[in-house]
Amino acid sequence: MRRLVVEADGGSRGNPGPAGYGALVRDADTGEVLAERADYVGITTNNVAEYSGLVAGLRAAVGIDPDAAIEVRMDSQLVIRQMSGEWQVKHDDMRRLAAQARALVDPTTVTWTWVPRAENAAADRLANRAMDTRGPVVTDAAASSSVTQAVRRRQPGPSGAGVRFDDEQPVTVVLVRHGETAMTVSRGYSGSGEPGPPLNDHGRAQARAAAALVDRVGRDLWGDIEYPSELLASPMVRTQETAGIVAERLGLPVRTDDRVKEADFGEWQGLTSEQIEERWPGTLEPWHTLATVRPPGGESIADVGERLRSVYDDLLAAGGGRTVVVVSHAVAIRAALGLAMGAHPGTWSQLRVSPASVSIVRLYSDRRHEIAVAGAPSEGWS
């Protein structure tokens, strides 16, 4: 049986504060580093960052050889003793991450070893690099025995995948619309001009269904995609509630980003299309079809697109090979999908984005992006 060693660490500059994790996998017999993983995890605690490093290291080890015997070495006595069963896991975020680790491996088959910090320096350096750059580190060993930057051999894509002629690892963006609210039912224009409304009971059920679907990304659904490692959300109440439900399922912290909020409808806020047409005759249709028309005191569809374009630019700049979940709104998600397709903003309104629907975009540096059809749990899709 092959033997692998996982070295993992995490840190937080402030505890809680800006945090990151680092992990690497070694061949136990030769000491060769087979994989490195690191990423920024937002504002959280040292312990959550350490658990995030453990999960990433175990995922990398299982990816190398799912039948290997694994030894985990960490300088966190808390994580080692909790995962070995000596201590209970009481903190909710740590409990979720511990559950992710147990889903990857049977803890009773793993050797859990505490090591002094000096013997965990490699993982510590990776965690600090992630905190410095606020981005991911993904490297794998080349065919030689030396450790190099990631060398990925192009594999045939899964059935239905877009055609690529290079080995670039994209950024995968999982777009989730919030669940149903009272405004969704009344069909009023509910924008970013006010923080509410909250989800209703049906909306919370929809959010749980969406979270379950997102949890399958990188597992049995789209297996060529990395499991989500980052979660962004609009600041609105309905998206924060939806993101909280998704975060609980994925074991990730929520980072708020104003750029993924809904369009500001200005004086149209709360009104139905019939009411808008009555008060501003002939304005609503060109807002949708020309995309440059602004409601009184509000934003055009093209304005929303510029916000989403800057999000895409930042995600690409931080490096590929990772999956980011974005919890947002109908107009913003239409913009995100329209940008990925290279479609004119005036056509974006033709995209239907149901409550709690899930859409997937894969971003490439050459802008030849790919869209993967996901589903809308609210309509019974799977």
mmCIF file of C-alpha atoms in Angstrom:
data_model
loop_
_atom_site.group_PDB
_atom_site.id
_atom_site.type_symbol
_atom_site.label_atom_id
_atom_site.label_comp_id
_atom_site.label_asym_id
_atom_site.label_seq_id
_atom_site.Cartn_x
_atom_site.Cartn_y
_atom_site.Cartn_z
ATOM 1 C CA MET A 1 0.000 0.000 0.000
ATOM 2 C CA ARG A 2 1.299 3.420 -0.926
ATOM 3 C CA ARG A 3 1.943 5.742 2.020
ATOM 4 C CA LEU A 4 1.305 9.493 1.829
ATOM 5 C CA VAL A 5 1.977 12.268 4.341
ATOM 6 C CA VAL A 6 -0.252 15.340 4.526
ATOM 7 C CA GLU A 7 1.283 18.441 6.125
ATOM 8 C CA ALA A 8 -1.254 21.207 6.780
ATOM 9 C CA ASP A 9 -1.448 24.562 8.500
ATOM 10 C CA GLY A 10 -3.517 27.713 8.604
ATOM 11 C CA GLY A 11 -3.255 31.180 9.999
ATOM 12 C CA SER A 12 -5.228 34.340 10.650
ATOM 13 C CA ARG A 13 -3.779 37.811 10.956
ATOM 14 C CA GLY A 14 -6.003 39.077 13.730
ATOM 15 C CA ASN A 15 -7.815 35.903 14.843
ATOM 16 C CA PRO A 16 -10.326 36.532 13.431
ATOM 17 C CA GLY A 17 -8.740 38.372 10.537
ATOM 18 C CA PRO A 18 -7.536 37.817 6.972
ATOM 19 C CA ALA A 19 -6.812 34.087 6.875
ATOM 20 C CA GLY A 20 -5.294 31.450 4.643
ATOM 21 C CA TYR A 21 -4.270 27.818 4.664
ATOM 22 C CA GLY A 22 -1.458 25.745 3.256
ATOM 23 C CA ALA A 23 -1.120 22.002 2.701
ATOM 24 C CA LEU A 24 1.198 19.635 0.887
ATOM 25 C CA VAL A 25 1.317 15.920 0.196
ATOM 26 C CA ARG A 26 4.565 13.958 0.372
ATOM 27 C CA ASP A 27 5.498 10.438 -0.577
ATOM 28 C CA ALA A 28 6.195 8.879 2.830
ATOM 29 C CA ASP A 29 9.077 6.754 1.550
ATOM 30 C CA THR A 30 10.986 9.332 -0.507
ATOM 31 C CA GLY A 31 9.870 12.633 1.015
ATOM 32 C CA GLU A 32 9.047 13.939 -2.468
ATOM 33 C CA VAL A 33 6.379 16.659 -2.523
ATOM 34 C CA LEU A 34 3.587 15.432 -4.781
ATOM 35 C CA ALA A 35 1.140 18.335 -4.424
ATOM 36 C CA GLU A 36 0.746 21.728 -2.782
ATOM 37 C CA ARG A 37 -2.495 23.491 -1.978
ATOM 38 C CA ALA A 38 -3.083 26.927 -0.450
ATOM 39 C CA ASP A 39 -5.772 29.582 -0.576
ATOM 40 C CA TYR A 40 -7.109 32.700 1.068
ATOM 41 C CA VAL A 41 -10.317 32.007 3.032
ATOM 42 C CA GLY A 42 -11.464 35.507 3.960
ATOM 43 C CA ILE A 43 -11.961 36.817 7.495
ATOM 44 C CA THR A 44 -11.961 33.946 9.967
ATOM 45 C CA THR A 45 -10.016 32.350 12.839
ATOM 46 C CA ASN A 46 -6.758 30.408 13.017
ATOM 47 C CA ASN A 47 -8.602 27.193 13.813
ATOM 48 C CA VAL A 48 -10.979 27.468 10.853
ATOM 49 C CA ALA A 49 -8.001 28.176 8.576
ATOM 50 C CA GLU A 50 -6.160 25.130 9.977
ATOM 51 C CA TYR A 51 -9.161 22.904 9.343
ATOM 52 C CA SER A 52 -9.428 24.336 5.812
ATOM 53 C CA GLY A 53 -5.802 23.317 5.242
ATOM 54 C CA LEU A 54 -6.529 19.826 6.507
ATOM 55 C CA VAL A 55 -9.465 19.408 4.115
ATOM 56 C CA ALA A 56 -7.434 20.686 1.153
ATOM 57 C CA GLY A 57 -4.512 18.381 1.980
ATOM 58 C CA LEU A 58 -6.739 15.328 2.354
ATOM 59 C CA ARG A 59 -8.529 16.130 -0.898
ATOM 60 C CA ALA A 60 -5.168 16.344 -2.699
ATOM 61 C CA ALA A 61 -3.966 13.070 -1.161
ATOM 62 C CA VAL A 62 -7.142 11.212 -2.114
ATOM 63 C CA GLY A 63 -6.785 12.612 -5.620
ATOM 64 C CA ILE A 64 -3.282 11.162 -5.870
ATOM 65 C CA ASP A 65 -4.191 7.716 -4.552
ATOM 66 C CA PRO A 66 -7.568 7.011 -2.912
ATOM 67 C CA ASP A 67 -6.266 3.726 -1.517
ATOM 68 C CA ALA A 68 -3.110 5.107 0.081
ATOM 69 C CA ALA A 69 -2.376 4.980 3.807
ATOM 70 C CA ILE A 70 -2.361 8.596 5.059
ATOM 71 C CA GLU A 71 -0.511 10.239 7.925
ATOM 72 C CA VAL A 72 -1.537 13.814 8.801
ATOM 73 C CA ARG A 73 1.097 16.015 10.433
ATOM 74 C CA MET A 74 0.032 19.363 11.914
ATOM 75 C CA ASP A 75 1.281 21.681 14.647
ATOM 76 C CA SER A 76 -2.294 22.252 15.856
ATOM 77 C CA GLN A 77 -2.965 19.981 18.808
ATOM 78 C CA LEU A 78 -6.614 21.040 18.674
ATOM 79 C CA VAL A 79 -7.178 19.726 15.134
ATOM 80 C CA ILE A 80 -5.120 16.570 15.694
ATOM 81 C CA ARG A 81 -6.893 15.657 18.923
ATOM 82 C CA GLN A 82 -10.344 16.476 17.594
ATOM 83 C CA MET A 83 -9.892 14.481 14.379
ATOM 84 C CA SER A 84 -8.394 11.534 16.261
ATOM 85 C CA GLY A 85 -11.483 11.456 18.472
ATOM 86 C CA GLU A 86 -9.823 12.571 21.733
ATOM 87 C CA TRP A 87 -11.627 15.906 21.873
ATOM 88 C CA GLN A 88 -15.074 17.000 20.711
ATOM 89 C CA VAL A 89 -15.551 19.553 17.941
ATOM 90 C CA LYS A 90 -17.850 22.245 19.333
ATOM 91 C CA HIS A 91 -17.427 25.259 17.034
ATOM 92 C CA ASP A 92 -19.969 25.219 14.176
ATOM 93 C CA ASP A 93 -17.561 26.209 11.380
ATOM 94 C CA MET A 94 -14.948 23.712 12.582
ATOM 95 C CA ARG A 95 -17.618 21.023 12.871
ATOM 96 C CA ARG A 96 -18.602 21.550 9.229
ATOM 97 C CA LEU A 97 -14.990 21.350 8.076
ATOM 98 C CA ALA A 98 -14.369 18.271 10.196
ATOM 99 C CA ALA A 99 -17.381 16.668 8.506
ATOM 100 C CA GLN A 100 -15.848 17.449 5.115
ATOM 101 C CA ALA A 101 -12.613 15.797 6.197
ATOM 102 C CA ARG A 102 -14.499 12.698 7.375
ATOM 103 C CA ALA A 103 -16.323 12.566 4.046
ATOM 104 C CA LEU A 104 -12.944 12.290 2.320
ATOM 105 C CA VAL A 105 -11.346 9.691 4.585
ATOM 106 C CA ASP A 106 -12.242 7.441 7.491
ATOM 107 C CA PRO A 107 -10.466 9.160 10.424
ATOM 108 C CA THR A 108 -9.866 5.808 12.106
ATOM 109 C CA THR A 109 -7.646 4.745 9.199
ATOM 110 C CA VAL A 110 -5.527 7.919 9.321
ATOM 111 C CA THR A 111 -2.465 8.401 11.518
ATOM 112 C CA TRP A 112 -2.806 11.775 13.284
ATOM 113 C CA THR A 113 0.560 13.205 14.325
ATOM 114 C CA TRP A 114 1.262 16.450 16.164
ATOM 115 C CA VAL A 115 4.576 18.062 15.191
ATOM 116 C CA PRO A 116 6.353 21.186 16.482
ATOM 117 C CA ARG A 117 5.819 24.318 14.396
ATOM 118 C CA ALA A 118 9.395 24.176 13.097
ATOM 119 C CA GLU A 119 8.636 20.799 11.501
ATOM 120 C CA ASN A 120 5.569 22.206 9.760
ATOM 121 C CA ALA A 121 7.363 25.104 8.105
ATOM 122 C CA ALA A 122 6.516 24.141 4.517
ATOM 123 C CA ALA A 123 2.751 24.253 5.125
ATOM 124 C CA ASP A 124 3.156 27.443 7.145
ATOM 125 C CA ARG A 125 4.967 29.131 4.234
ATOM 126 C CA LEU A 126 2.159 28.156 1.864
ATOM 127 C CA ALA A 127 -0.471 29.572 4.244
ATOM 128 C CA ASN A 128 1.410 32.865 4.511
ATOM 129 C CA ARG A 129 1.804 33.032 0.735
ATOM 130 C CA ALA A 130 -1.965 32.651 0.364
ATOM 131 C CA MET A 131 -2.570 35.423 2.918
ATOM 132 C CA ASP A 132 -0.041 37.693 1.188
ATOM 133 C CA THR A 133 -1.444 37.205 -2.317
ATOM 134 C CA ARG A 134 -5.062 36.563 -1.279
ATOM 135 C CA GLY A 135 -5.174 33.897 -3.954
ATOM 136 C CA PRO A 136 -4.755 30.159 -4.468
ATOM 137 C CA VAL A 137 -1.606 28.072 -4.835
ATOM 138 C CA VAL A 138 -1.982 24.809 -6.747
ATOM 139 C CA THR A 139 1.167 22.905 -7.676
ATOM 140 C CA ASP A 140 1.862 19.273 -8.471
ATOM 141 C CA ALA A 141 5.019 17.262 -8.985
ATOM 142 C CA ALA A 142 6.228 16.815 -12.571
ATOM 143 C CA ALA A 143 7.339 13.468 -13.913
ATOM 144 C CA SER A 144 10.821 14.116 -12.483
ATOM 145 C CA SER A 145 11.554 13.813 -8.776
ATOM 146 C CA SER A 146 11.949 17.574 -8.299
ATOM 147 C CA VAL A 147 9.027 19.758 -7.233
ATOM 148 C CA THR A 148 7.919 22.159 -9.962
ATOM 149 C CA GLN A 149 5.060 24.473 -10.669
ATOM 150 C CA ALA A 150 1.882 22.728 -11.715
ATOM 151 C CA VAL A 151 2.352 20.535 -14.768
ATOM 152 C CA ARG A 152 -1.014 19.371 -15.967
ATOM 153 C CA ARG A 153 -1.338 17.011 -18.882
ATOM 154 C CA ARG A 154 -4.351 17.763 -21.006
ATOM 155 C CA GLN A 155 -7.027 15.142 -20.564
ATOM 156 C CA PRO A 156 -10.030 14.663 -22.799
ATOM 157 C CA GLY A 157 -12.892 16.770 -21.484
ATOM 158 C CA PRO A 158 -16.081 15.139 -20.249
ATOM 159 C CA SER A 159 -18.966 14.615 -22.631
ATOM 160 C CA GLY A 160 -20.551 17.929 -23.567
ATOM 161 C CA ALA A 161 -17.592 20.051 -22.436
ATOM 162 C CA GLY A 162 -16.456 23.053 -24.454
ATOM 163 C CA VAL A 163 -13.558 22.545 -26.842
ATOM 164 C CA ARG A 164 -10.139 23.757 -25.671
ATOM 165 C CA PHE A 165 -6.747 23.326 -27.301
ATOM 166 C CA ASP A 166 -4.581 24.125 -24.299
ATOM 167 C CA ASP A 167 -4.083 23.001 -20.707
ATOM 168 C CA GLU A 168 -5.208 26.184 -18.944
ATOM 169 C CA GLN A 169 -7.028 25.586 -15.672
ATOM 170 C CA PRO A 170 -10.039 27.925 -15.520
ATOM 171 C CA VAL A 171 -11.707 29.661 -12.637
ATOM 172 C CA THR A 172 -15.085 28.003 -12.124
ATOM 173 C CA VAL A 173 -17.834 30.356 -10.945
ATOM 174 C CA VAL A 174 -20.993 28.810 -9.503
ATOM 175 C CA LEU A 175 -23.760 31.423 -9.696
ATOM 176 C CA VAL A 176 -26.634 30.986 -7.240
ATOM 177 C CA ARG A 177 -29.698 33.211 -7.214
ATOM 178 C CA HIS A 178 -31.296 33.857 -3.837
ATOM 179 C CA GLY A 179 -34.463 32.037 -2.858
ATOM 180 C CA GLU A 180 -38.001 33.366 -3.032
ATOM 181 C CA THR A 181 -39.117 36.509 -1.177
ATOM 182 C CA ALA A 182 -42.421 38.351 -0.875
ATOM 183 C CA MET A 183 -41.279 40.578 -3.747
ATOM 184 C CA THR A 184 -40.578 37.538 -5.910
ATOM 185 C CA VAL A 185 -44.206 36.488 -5.426
ATOM 186 C CA SER A 186 -45.632 39.962 -6.101
ATOM 187 C CA ARG A 187 -43.299 40.383 -9.112
ATOM 188 C CA GLY A 188 -42.166 43.777 -7.931
ATOM 189 C CA TYR A 189 -38.780 45.140 -9.033
ATOM 190 C CA SER A 190 -36.622 44.417 -5.991
ATOM 191 C CA GLY A 191 -33.207 46.016 -6.391
ATOM 192 C CA SER A 192 -30.271 47.130 -4.288
ATOM 193 C CA GLY A 193 -31.822 50.446 -3.290
ATOM 194 C CA GLU A 194 -33.005 48.889 -0.019
ATOM 195 C CA PRO A 195 -31.592 45.909 1.919
ATOM 196 C CA GLY A 196 -34.748 43.782 2.173
ATOM 197 C CA PRO A 197 -36.881 41.802 1.849
ATOM 198 C CA PRO A 198 -35.816 38.530 3.551
ATOM 199 C CA LEU A 199 -36.476 35.042 2.259
ATOM 200 C CA ASN A 200 -39.868 33.528 2.931
ATOM 201 C CA ASP A 201 -40.286 29.924 4.114
ATOM 202 C CA HIS A 202 -40.369 28.590 0.560
ATOM 203 C CA GLY A 203 -37.288 30.631 -0.270
ATOM 204 C CA ARG A 204 -35.342 29.069 2.588
ATOM 205 C CA ALA A 205 -36.320 25.596 1.380
ATOM 206 C CA GLN A 206 -35.187 26.559 -2.117
ATOM 207 C CA ALA A 207 -31.852 27.791 -0.728
ATOM 208 C CA ARG A 208 -31.289 24.462 1.025
ATOM 209 C CA ALA A 209 -31.975 22.631 -2.253
ATOM 210 C CA ALA A 210 -29.545 24.922 -4.080
ATOM 211 C CA ALA A 211 -26.894 24.340 -1.401
ATOM 212 C CA ALA A 212 -27.250 20.584 -1.842
ATOM 213 C CA LEU A 213 -26.760 20.957 -5.599
ATOM 214 C CA VAL A 214 -23.703 23.204 -5.175
ATOM 215 C CA ASP A 215 -22.228 20.667 -2.735
ATOM 216 C CA ARG A 216 -22.188 18.129 -5.579
ATOM 217 C CA VAL A 217 -19.932 20.313 -7.720
ATOM 218 C CA GLY A 218 -16.499 18.702 -7.712
ATOM 219 C CA ARG A 219 -17.920 15.463 -6.317
ATOM 220 C CA ASP A 220 -20.304 13.377 -8.425
ATOM 221 C CA LEU A 221 -21.453 16.376 -10.485
ATOM 222 C CA TRP A 222 -18.926 17.888 -12.910
ATOM 223 C CA GLY A 223 -16.127 15.780 -11.478
ATOM 224 C CA ASP A 224 -13.502 17.654 -13.531
ATOM 225 C CA ILE A 225 -14.198 20.788 -11.458
ATOM 226 C CA GLU A 226 -12.575 21.568 -8.109
ATOM 227 C CA TYR A 227 -14.802 21.546 -5.026
ATOM 228 C CA PRO A 228 -15.751 25.140 -4.016
ATOM 229 C CA SER A 229 -13.113 26.934 -1.938
ATOM 230 C CA GLU A 230 -14.549 30.462 -1.770
ATOM 231 C CA LEU A 231 -17.995 31.977 -1.301
ATOM 232 C CA LEU A 232 -18.980 35.525 -2.299
ATOM 233 C CA ALA A 233 -22.380 37.126 -1.756
ATOM 234 C CA SER A 234 -24.275 40.320 -2.415
ATOM 235 C CA PRO A 235 -24.883 42.439 0.709
ATOM 236 C CA MET A 236 -28.683 42.264 0.389
ATOM 237 C CA VAL A 237 -30.648 40.460 3.125
ATOM 238 C CA ARG A 238 -32.006 37.765 0.804
ATOM 239 C CA THR A 239 -28.590 36.904 -0.627
ATOM 240 C CA GLN A 240 -26.902 36.918 2.777
ATOM 241 C CA GLU A 241 -29.540 34.479 4.058
ATOM 242 C CA THR A 242 -29.129 32.245 1.014
ATOM 243 C CA ALA A 243 -25.330 32.414 1.260
ATOM 244 C CA GLY A 244 -25.491 31.481 4.940
ATOM 245 C CA ILE A 245 -27.392 28.309 4.071
ATOM 246 C CA VAL A 246 -24.892 27.481 1.301
ATOM 247 C CA ALA A 247 -21.960 28.274 3.613
ATOM 248 C CA GLU A 248 -23.249 25.879 6.254
ATOM 249 C CA ARG A 249 -23.427 23.090 3.679
ATOM 250 C CA LEU A 250 -19.968 23.789 2.202
ATOM 251 C CA GLY A 251 -18.151 24.739 5.398
ATOM 252 C CA LEU A 252 -16.950 28.060 3.956
ATOM 253 C CA PRO A 253 -16.989 31.647 5.260
ATOM 254 C CA VAL A 254 -19.069 34.215 3.363
ATOM 255 C CA ARG A 255 -17.277 37.220 1.841
ATOM 256 C CA THR A 256 -19.564 40.128 0.920
ATOM 257 C CA ASP A 257 -18.921 41.882 -2.400
ATOM 258 C CA ASP A 258 -20.992 44.944 -3.342
ATOM 259 C CA ARG A 259 -20.256 44.369 -7.027
ATOM 260 C CA VAL A 260 -22.552 41.320 -7.174
ATOM 261 C CA LYS A 261 -25.568 43.124 -5.709
ATOM 262 C CA GLU A 262 -28.755 43.527 -7.725
ATOM 263 C CA ALA A 263 -29.374 46.404 -10.105
ATOM 264 C CA ASP A 264 -30.445 49.629 -8.433
ATOM 265 C CA PHE A 265 -33.936 50.257 -9.814
ATOM 266 C CA GLY A 266 -34.127 53.798 -8.402
ATOM 267 C CA GLU A 267 -37.700 55.061 -8.382
ATOM 268 C CA TRP A 268 -38.895 51.773 -9.850
ATOM 269 C CA GLN A 269 -38.067 49.988 -6.588
ATOM 270 C CA GLY A 270 -40.982 47.874 -5.367
ATOM 271 C CA LEU A 271 -43.172 48.535 -8.392
ATOM 272 C CA THR A 272 -44.547 45.942 -10.802
ATOM 273 C CA SER A 273 -43.935 46.217 -14.539
ATOM 274 C CA GLU A 274 -47.523 47.428 -15.006
ATOM 275 C CA GLN A 275 -47.025 50.225 -12.467
ATOM 276 C CA ILE A 276 -43.718 51.253 -14.056
ATOM 277 C CA GLU A 277 -45.286 51.385 -17.516
ATOM 278 C CA GLU A 278 -48.151 53.452 -16.180
ATOM 279 C CA ARG A 279 -45.869 56.049 -14.561
ATOM 280 C CA TRP A 280 -43.013 56.038 -17.102
ATOM 281 C CA PRO A 281 -44.647 55.006 -20.390
ATOM 282 C CA GLY A 282 -42.360 53.426 -22.956
ATOM 283 C CA THR A 283 -39.296 53.262 -20.652
ATOM 284 C CA LEU A 284 -39.290 49.702 -19.297
ATOM 285 C CA GLU A 285 -38.868 47.869 -22.608
ATOM 286 C CA PRO A 286 -35.786 49.831 -23.733
ATOM 287 C CA TRP A 287 -34.286 49.340 -20.268
ATOM 288 C CA HIS A 288 -34.366 45.604 -21.022
ATOM 289 C CA THR A 289 -33.600 45.647 -24.751
ATOM 290 C CA LEU A 290 -31.183 48.552 -25.189
ATOM 291 C CA ALA A 291 -29.450 47.949 -21.836
ATOM 292 C CA THR A 292 -28.168 51.547 -21.607
ATOM 293 C CA VAL A 293 -31.387 53.128 -20.337
ATOM 294 C CA ARG A 294 -31.397 54.001 -16.631
ATOM 295 C CA PRO A 295 -34.477 54.185 -14.399
ATOM 296 C CA PRO A 296 -34.810 57.513 -12.568
ATOM 297 C CA GLY A 297 -32.056 57.374 -9.945
ATOM 298 C CA GLY A 298 -31.057 53.828 -10.901
ATOM 299 C CA GLU A 299 -28.716 51.675 -12.991
ATOM 300 C CA SER A 300 -28.803 50.362 -16.535
ATOM 301 C CA ILE A 301 -28.200 46.719 -17.372
ATOM 302 C CA ALA A 302 -24.867 47.771 -18.885
ATOM 303 C CA ASP A 303 -23.918 49.399 -15.540
ATOM 304 C CA VAL A 304 -24.507 46.079 -13.789
ATOM 305 C CA GLY A 305 -22.402 44.352 -16.450
ATOM 306 C CA GLU A 306 -19.439 46.607 -15.706
ATOM 307 C CA ARG A 307 -19.586 45.610 -12.048
ATOM 308 C CA LEU A 308 -19.645 41.916 -12.909
ATOM 309 C CA ARG A 309 -16.840 42.337 -15.450
ATOM 310 C CA SER A 310 -14.572 43.681 -12.703
ATOM 311 C CA VAL A 311 -15.410 40.637 -10.552
ATOM 312 C CA TYR A 312 -14.423 38.326 -13.407
ATOM 313 C CA ASP A 313 -11.187 40.252 -13.922
ATOM 314 C CA ASP A 314 -10.240 39.899 -10.263
ATOM 315 C CA LEU A 315 -11.081 36.194 -10.177
ATOM 316 C CA LEU A 316 -8.945 35.527 -13.252
ATOM 317 C CA ALA A 317 -6.062 37.591 -11.874
ATOM 318 C CA ALA A 318 -6.008 35.458 -8.721
ATOM 319 C CA GLY A 319 -5.296 32.301 -10.759
ATOM 320 C CA GLY A 320 -7.148 29.285 -12.100
ATOM 321 C CA GLY A 321 -7.828 25.793 -10.869
ATOM 322 C CA ARG A 322 -10.362 26.786 -8.232
ATOM 323 C CA THR A 323 -14.112 27.106 -7.790
ATOM 324 C CA VAL A 324 -15.849 30.201 -6.405
ATOM 325 C CA VAL A 325 -19.537 30.323 -5.456
ATOM 326 C CA VAL A 326 -21.306 33.668 -6.004
ATOM 327 C CA VAL A 327 -24.744 34.230 -4.454
ATOM 328 C CA SER A 328 -26.467 37.036 -6.333
ATOM 329 C CA HIS A 329 -29.631 38.229 -8.098
ATOM 330 C CA ALA A 330 -31.496 37.823 -11.388
ATOM 331 C CA VAL A 331 -30.181 40.857 -13.282
ATOM 332 C CA ALA A 332 -26.629 40.439 -11.958
ATOM 333 C CA ILE A 333 -26.562 36.735 -12.875
ATOM 334 C CA ARG A 334 -27.941 37.510 -16.339
ATOM 335 C CA ALA A 335 -25.052 39.945 -16.720
ATOM 336 C CA ALA A 336 -22.546 37.350 -15.520
ATOM 337 C CA LEU A 337 -23.862 34.779 -17.990
ATOM 338 C CA GLY A 338 -24.155 37.299 -20.829
ATOM 339 C CA LEU A 339 -20.570 38.430 -20.343
ATOM 340 C CA ALA A 340 -19.372 34.824 -20.393
ATOM 341 C CA MET A 341 -21.208 34.213 -23.681
ATOM 342 C CA GLY A 342 -20.001 37.452 -25.253
ATOM 343 C CA ALA A 343 -23.630 38.406 -25.871
ATOM 344 C CA HIS A 344 -24.804 41.990 -26.324
ATOM 345 C CA PRO A 345 -26.236 43.423 -23.077
ATOM 346 C CA GLY A 346 -29.530 44.040 -24.844
ATOM 347 C CA THR A 347 -30.033 40.261 -25.079
ATOM 348 C CA TRP A 348 -29.252 39.437 -21.463
ATOM 349 C CA SER A 349 -32.882 39.861 -20.392
ATOM 350 C CA GLN A 350 -33.739 36.808 -22.491
ATOM 351 C CA LEU A 351 -32.004 34.601 -19.924
ATOM 352 C CA ARG A 352 -34.324 33.132 -17.336
ATOM 353 C CA VAL A 353 -32.842 33.012 -13.830
ATOM 354 C CA SER A 354 -35.270 31.294 -11.466
ATOM 355 C CA PRO A 355 -35.160 31.677 -7.660
ATOM 356 C CA ALA A 356 -32.382 29.510 -6.168
ATOM 357 C CA SER A 357 -31.228 28.462 -9.632
ATOM 358 C CA VAL A 358 -27.606 27.372 -10.094
ATOM 359 C CA SER A 359 -25.530 28.262 -13.159
ATOM 360 C CA ILE A 360 -21.866 27.539 -13.805
ATOM 361 C CA VAL A 361 -19.355 29.620 -15.754
ATOM 362 C CA ARG A 362 -15.745 28.586 -16.427
ATOM 363 C CA LEU A 363 -13.491 31.588 -16.973
ATOM 364 C CA TYR A 364 -10.371 31.484 -19.183
ATOM 365 C CA SER A 365 -7.794 34.204 -19.697
ATOM 366 C CA ASP A 366 -8.484 34.333 -23.463
ATOM 367 C CA ARG A 367 -12.152 35.137 -22.706
ATOM 368 C CA ARG A 368 -13.379 32.018 -24.519
ATOM 369 C CA HIS A 369 -15.419 31.107 -21.481
ATOM 370 C CA GLU A 370 -17.608 28.043 -20.994
ATOM 371 C CA ILE A 371 -21.072 27.771 -19.477
ATOM 372 C CA ALA A 372 -22.197 24.511 -17.862
ATOM 373 C CA VAL A 373 -25.901 23.909 -17.429
ATOM 374 C CA ALA A 374 -26.726 23.278 -13.779
ATOM 375 C CA GLY A 375 -30.336 23.502 -12.695
ATOM 376 C CA ALA A 376 -33.046 25.162 -10.657
ATOM 377 C CA PRO A 377 -33.877 23.153 -7.510
ATOM 378 C CA SER A 378 -36.911 25.383 -7.040
ATOM 379 C CA GLU A 379 -38.447 23.810 -10.117
ATOM 380 C CA GLY A 380 -37.579 20.249 -9.214
ATOM 381 C CA TRP A 381 -34.493 19.986 -11.415
ATOM 382 C CA SER A 382 -31.481 17.992 -10.309
#
